[in-house]
Coordinates of N, CA and C in Angstrom, one line a residue:
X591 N 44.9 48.0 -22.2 CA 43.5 47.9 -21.9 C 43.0 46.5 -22.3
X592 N 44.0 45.6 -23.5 CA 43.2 44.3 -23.8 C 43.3 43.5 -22.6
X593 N 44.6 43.7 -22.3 CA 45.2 42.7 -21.4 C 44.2 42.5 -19.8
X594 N 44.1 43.8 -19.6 CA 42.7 44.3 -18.6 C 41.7 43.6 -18.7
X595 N 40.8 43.5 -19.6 CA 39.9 42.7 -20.6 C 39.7 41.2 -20.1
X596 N 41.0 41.2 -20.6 CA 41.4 39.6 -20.9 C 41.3 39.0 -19.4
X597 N 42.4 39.5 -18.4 CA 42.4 39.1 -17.2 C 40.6 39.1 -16.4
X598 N 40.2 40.1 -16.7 CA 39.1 40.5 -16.0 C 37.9 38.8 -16.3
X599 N 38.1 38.8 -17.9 CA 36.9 38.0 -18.7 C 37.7 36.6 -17.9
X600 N 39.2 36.3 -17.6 CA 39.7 35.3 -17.3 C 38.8 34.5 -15.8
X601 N 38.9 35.9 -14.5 CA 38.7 35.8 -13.6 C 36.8 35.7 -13.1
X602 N 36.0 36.2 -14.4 CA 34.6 36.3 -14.0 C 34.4 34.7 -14.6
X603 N 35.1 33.7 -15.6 CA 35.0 32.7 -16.0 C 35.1 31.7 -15.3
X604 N 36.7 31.7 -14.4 CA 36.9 30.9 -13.4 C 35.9 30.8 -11.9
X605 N 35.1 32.0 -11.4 CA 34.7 32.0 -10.5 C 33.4 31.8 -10.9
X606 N 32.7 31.8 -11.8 CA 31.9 31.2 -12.8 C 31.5 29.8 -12.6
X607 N 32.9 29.0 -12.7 CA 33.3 28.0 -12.6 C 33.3 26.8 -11.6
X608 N 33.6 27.8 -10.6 CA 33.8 27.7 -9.3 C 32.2 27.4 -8.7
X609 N 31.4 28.4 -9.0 CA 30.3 28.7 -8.3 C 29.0 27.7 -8.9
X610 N 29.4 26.9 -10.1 CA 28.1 26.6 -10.5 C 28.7 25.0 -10.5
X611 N 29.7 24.5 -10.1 CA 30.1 23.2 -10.0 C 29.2 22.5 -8.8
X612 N 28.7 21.6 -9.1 CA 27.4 21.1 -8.0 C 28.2 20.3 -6.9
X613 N 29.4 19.6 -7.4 CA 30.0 19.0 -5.8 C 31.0 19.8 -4.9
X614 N 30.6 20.8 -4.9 CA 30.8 22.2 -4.4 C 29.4 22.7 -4.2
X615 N 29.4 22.1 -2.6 CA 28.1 23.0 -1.7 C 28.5 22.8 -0.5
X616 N 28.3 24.4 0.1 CA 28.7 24.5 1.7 C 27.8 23.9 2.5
X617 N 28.1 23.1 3.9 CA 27.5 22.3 4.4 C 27.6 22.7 5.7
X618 N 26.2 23.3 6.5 CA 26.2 23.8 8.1 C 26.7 22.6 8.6
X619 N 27.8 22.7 9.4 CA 28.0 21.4 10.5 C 27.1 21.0 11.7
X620 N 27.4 20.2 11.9 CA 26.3 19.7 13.1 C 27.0 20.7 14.2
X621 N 25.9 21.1 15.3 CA 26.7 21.8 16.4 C 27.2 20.6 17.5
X622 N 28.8 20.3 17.6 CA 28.8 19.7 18.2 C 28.9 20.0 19.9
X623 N 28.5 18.7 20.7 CA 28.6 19.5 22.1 C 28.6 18.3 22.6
X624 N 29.1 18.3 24.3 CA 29.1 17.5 25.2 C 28.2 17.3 26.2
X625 N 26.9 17.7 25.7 CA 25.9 17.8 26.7 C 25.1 16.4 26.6
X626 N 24.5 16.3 28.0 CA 23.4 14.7 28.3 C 23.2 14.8 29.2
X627 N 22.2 13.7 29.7 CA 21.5 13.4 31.3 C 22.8 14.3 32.2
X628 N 21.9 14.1 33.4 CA 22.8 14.5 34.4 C 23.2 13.9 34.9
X629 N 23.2 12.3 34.6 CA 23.6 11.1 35.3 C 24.9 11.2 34.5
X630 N 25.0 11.6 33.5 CA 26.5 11.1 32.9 C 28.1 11.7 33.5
X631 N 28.6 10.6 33.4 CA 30.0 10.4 33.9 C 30.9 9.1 33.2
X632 N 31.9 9.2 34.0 CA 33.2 7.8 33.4 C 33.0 7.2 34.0
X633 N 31.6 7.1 34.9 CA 31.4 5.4 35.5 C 31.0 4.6 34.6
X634 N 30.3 4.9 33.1 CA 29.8 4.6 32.2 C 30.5 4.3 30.9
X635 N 31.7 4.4 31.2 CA 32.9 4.6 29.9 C 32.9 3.4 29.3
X636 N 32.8 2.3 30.4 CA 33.4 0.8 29.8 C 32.1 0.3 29.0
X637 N 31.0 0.8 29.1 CA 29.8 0.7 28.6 C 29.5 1.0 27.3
X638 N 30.4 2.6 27.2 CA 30.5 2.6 26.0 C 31.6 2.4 25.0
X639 N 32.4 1.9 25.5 CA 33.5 1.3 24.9 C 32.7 -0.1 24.1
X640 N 32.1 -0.5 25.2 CA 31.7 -2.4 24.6 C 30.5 -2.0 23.3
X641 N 30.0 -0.7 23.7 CA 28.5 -0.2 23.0 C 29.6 -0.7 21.3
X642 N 30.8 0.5 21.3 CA 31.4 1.1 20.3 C 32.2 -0.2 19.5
X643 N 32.5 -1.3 20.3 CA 33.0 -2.5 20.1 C 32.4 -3.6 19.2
X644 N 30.9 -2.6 19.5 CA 29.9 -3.7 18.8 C 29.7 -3.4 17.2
X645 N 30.0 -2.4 17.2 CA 29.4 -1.9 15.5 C 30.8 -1.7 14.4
X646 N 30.1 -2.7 13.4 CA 31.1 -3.1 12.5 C 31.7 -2.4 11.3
X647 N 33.1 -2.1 11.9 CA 33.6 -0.7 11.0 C 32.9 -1.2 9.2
X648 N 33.0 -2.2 8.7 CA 32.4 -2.3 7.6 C 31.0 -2.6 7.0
X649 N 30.4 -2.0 7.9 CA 29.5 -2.5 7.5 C 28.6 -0.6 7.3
X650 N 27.4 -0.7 6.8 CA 26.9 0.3 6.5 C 25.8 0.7 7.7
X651 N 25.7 1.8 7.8 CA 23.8 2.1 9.1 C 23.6 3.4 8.4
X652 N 22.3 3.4 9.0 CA 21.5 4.4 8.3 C 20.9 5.0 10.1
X653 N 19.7 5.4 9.8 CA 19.0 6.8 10.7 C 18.8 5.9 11.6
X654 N 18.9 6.4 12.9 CA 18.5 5.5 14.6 C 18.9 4.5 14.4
X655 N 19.9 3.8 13.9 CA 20.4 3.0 14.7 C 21.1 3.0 15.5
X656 N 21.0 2.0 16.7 CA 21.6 2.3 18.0 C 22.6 0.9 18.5
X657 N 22.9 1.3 19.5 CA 24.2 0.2 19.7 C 24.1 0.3 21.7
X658 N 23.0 0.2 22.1 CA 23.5 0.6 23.6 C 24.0 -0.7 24.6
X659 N 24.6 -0.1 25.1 CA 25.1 -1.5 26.3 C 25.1 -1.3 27.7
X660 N 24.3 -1.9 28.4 CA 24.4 -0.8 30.1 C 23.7 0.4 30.1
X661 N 24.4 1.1 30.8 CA 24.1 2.5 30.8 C 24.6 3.1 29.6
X662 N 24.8 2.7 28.6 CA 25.4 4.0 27.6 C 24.4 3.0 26.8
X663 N 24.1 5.1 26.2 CA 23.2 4.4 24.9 C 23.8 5.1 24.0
X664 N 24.1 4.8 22.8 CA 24.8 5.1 21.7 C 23.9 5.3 20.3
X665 N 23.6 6.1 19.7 CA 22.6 6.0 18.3 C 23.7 7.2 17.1
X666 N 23.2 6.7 15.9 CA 23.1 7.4 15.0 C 22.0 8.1 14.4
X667 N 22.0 9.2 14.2 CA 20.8 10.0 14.1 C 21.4 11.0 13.0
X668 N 20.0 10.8 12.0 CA 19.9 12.1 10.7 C 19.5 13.4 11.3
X669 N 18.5 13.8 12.1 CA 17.7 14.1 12.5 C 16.3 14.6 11.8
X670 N 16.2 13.7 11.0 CA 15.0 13.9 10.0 C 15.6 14.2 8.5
X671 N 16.9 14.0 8.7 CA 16.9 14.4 7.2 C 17.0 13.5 5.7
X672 N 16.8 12.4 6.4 CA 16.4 10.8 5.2 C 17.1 9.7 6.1
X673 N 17.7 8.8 5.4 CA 18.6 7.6 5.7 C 20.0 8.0 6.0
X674 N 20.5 9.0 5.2 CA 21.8 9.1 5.0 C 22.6 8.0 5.7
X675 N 23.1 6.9 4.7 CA 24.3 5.8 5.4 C 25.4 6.0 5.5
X676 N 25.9 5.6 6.8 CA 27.1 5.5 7.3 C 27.8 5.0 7.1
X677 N 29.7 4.9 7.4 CA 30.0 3.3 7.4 C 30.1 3.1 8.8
X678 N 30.4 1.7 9.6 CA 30.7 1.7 10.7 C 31.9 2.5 11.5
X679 N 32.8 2.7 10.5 CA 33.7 2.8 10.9 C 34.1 4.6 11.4
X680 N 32.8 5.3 10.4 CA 32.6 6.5 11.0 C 32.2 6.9 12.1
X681 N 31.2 6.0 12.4 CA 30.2 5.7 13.6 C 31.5 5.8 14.7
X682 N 32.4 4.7 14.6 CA 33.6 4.6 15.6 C 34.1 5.5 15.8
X683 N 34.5 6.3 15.1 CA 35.2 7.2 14.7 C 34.8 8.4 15.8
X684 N 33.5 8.5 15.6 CA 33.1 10.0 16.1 C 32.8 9.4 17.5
X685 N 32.2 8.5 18.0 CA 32.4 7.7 19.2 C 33.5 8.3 20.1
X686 N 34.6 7.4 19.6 CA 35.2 7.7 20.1 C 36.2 8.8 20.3
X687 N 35.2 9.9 19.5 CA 35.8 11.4 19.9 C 35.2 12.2 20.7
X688 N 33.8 12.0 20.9 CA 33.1 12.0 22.1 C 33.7 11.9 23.4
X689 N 34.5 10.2 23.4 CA 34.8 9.9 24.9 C 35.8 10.3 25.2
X690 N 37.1 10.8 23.9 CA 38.2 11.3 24.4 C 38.0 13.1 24.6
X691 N 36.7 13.4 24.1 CA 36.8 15.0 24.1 C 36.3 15.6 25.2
X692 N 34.8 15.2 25.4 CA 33.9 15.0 26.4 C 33.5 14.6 28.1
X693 N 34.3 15.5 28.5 CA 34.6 14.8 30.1 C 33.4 14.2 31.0
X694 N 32.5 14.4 30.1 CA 31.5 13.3 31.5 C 31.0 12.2 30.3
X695 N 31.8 12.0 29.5 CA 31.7 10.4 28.5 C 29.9 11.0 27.5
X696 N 29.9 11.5 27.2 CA 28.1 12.2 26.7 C 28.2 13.3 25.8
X697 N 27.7 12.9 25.2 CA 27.6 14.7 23.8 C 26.8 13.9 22.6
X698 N 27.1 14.7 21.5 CA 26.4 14.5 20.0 C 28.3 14.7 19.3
X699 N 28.2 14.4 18.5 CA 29.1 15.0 17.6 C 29.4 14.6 15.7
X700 N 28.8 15.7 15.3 CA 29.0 15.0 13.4 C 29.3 14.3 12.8
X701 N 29.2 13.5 12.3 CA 29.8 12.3 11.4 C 30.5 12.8 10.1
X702 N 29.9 14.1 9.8 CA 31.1 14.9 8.5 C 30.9 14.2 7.2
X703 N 29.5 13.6 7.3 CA 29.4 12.7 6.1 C 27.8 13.3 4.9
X704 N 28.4 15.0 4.6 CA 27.8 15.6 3.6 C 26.2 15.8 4.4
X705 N 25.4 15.7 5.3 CA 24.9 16.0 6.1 C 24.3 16.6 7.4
X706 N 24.0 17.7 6.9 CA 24.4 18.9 8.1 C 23.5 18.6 9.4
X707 N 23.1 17.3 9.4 CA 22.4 17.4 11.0 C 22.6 15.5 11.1
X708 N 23.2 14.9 10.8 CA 24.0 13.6 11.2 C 24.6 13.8 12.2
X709 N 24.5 12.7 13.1 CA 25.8 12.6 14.4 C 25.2 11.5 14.8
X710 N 26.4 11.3 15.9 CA 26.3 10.3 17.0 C 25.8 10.7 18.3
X711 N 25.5 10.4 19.0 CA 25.1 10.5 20.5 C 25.4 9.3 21.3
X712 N 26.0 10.0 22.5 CA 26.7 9.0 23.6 C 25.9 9.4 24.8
X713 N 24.8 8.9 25.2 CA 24.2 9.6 26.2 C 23.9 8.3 27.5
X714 N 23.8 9.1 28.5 CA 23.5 7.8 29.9 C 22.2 6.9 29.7
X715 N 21.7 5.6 29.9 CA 21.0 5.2 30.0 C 20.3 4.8 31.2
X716 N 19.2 4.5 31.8 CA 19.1 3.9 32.7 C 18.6 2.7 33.1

């Protein structure tokens, strides 16, 4: 029976533990998708290649900043939920997961950076 005890007092301690540690919080992800204008396609690719070319993996951005070139407009967006800064290189990163995921070159997709409504957007411009 102690041993019962013991394990039991062991296991309410650890999950205890678990639960009240603050850098441990679940985070809704952004919904990602490939949706945009209806103009969008891979006629606009090289557009946003040069957009993506432009923004400096080390360097830091914050809310709406944008990078468009041509027809592709490219932004970073909180969606209201402060500054939350990036590095560039994230920015790249989710870019160019967009272009390789997304068959008409357009969508939103997370940046995964502790902010459940951050992303990028790759959308047509005109």
């Amino acid at each position: 029976m102690q041993i019962i005890l013991v394990l039991t007092a062991l296991i309410v301690s650890t999950f205890a533990t678990l639960t009240s540690d603050s850098s441990v919080t679940p985070i809704a992800l952004y919904n990602n998708n490939c949706e945009g204008s209806s103009r969008c396609s891979h006629s606009h690719v090289s557009n946003c290649e040069t957009a993506i070319a432009s923004v400096d993996p080390g360097a830091t951005y914050y809310d709406k900043d944008s990078f468009s070139v041509g027809h592709c407009y490219m932004v970073y967006n909180t969606n209201g939920a402060g500054s939350y800064p990036v590095s560039g290189q994230t920015i790249i990163d989710t870019a160019n997961t967009i272009l390789s995921t997304c068959s008409k070159a357009c969508g939103s997709y997370s940046t995964n950076n502790d902010c459940a409504t951050c992303h990028v957007t790759l959308n047509y411009r005109a």
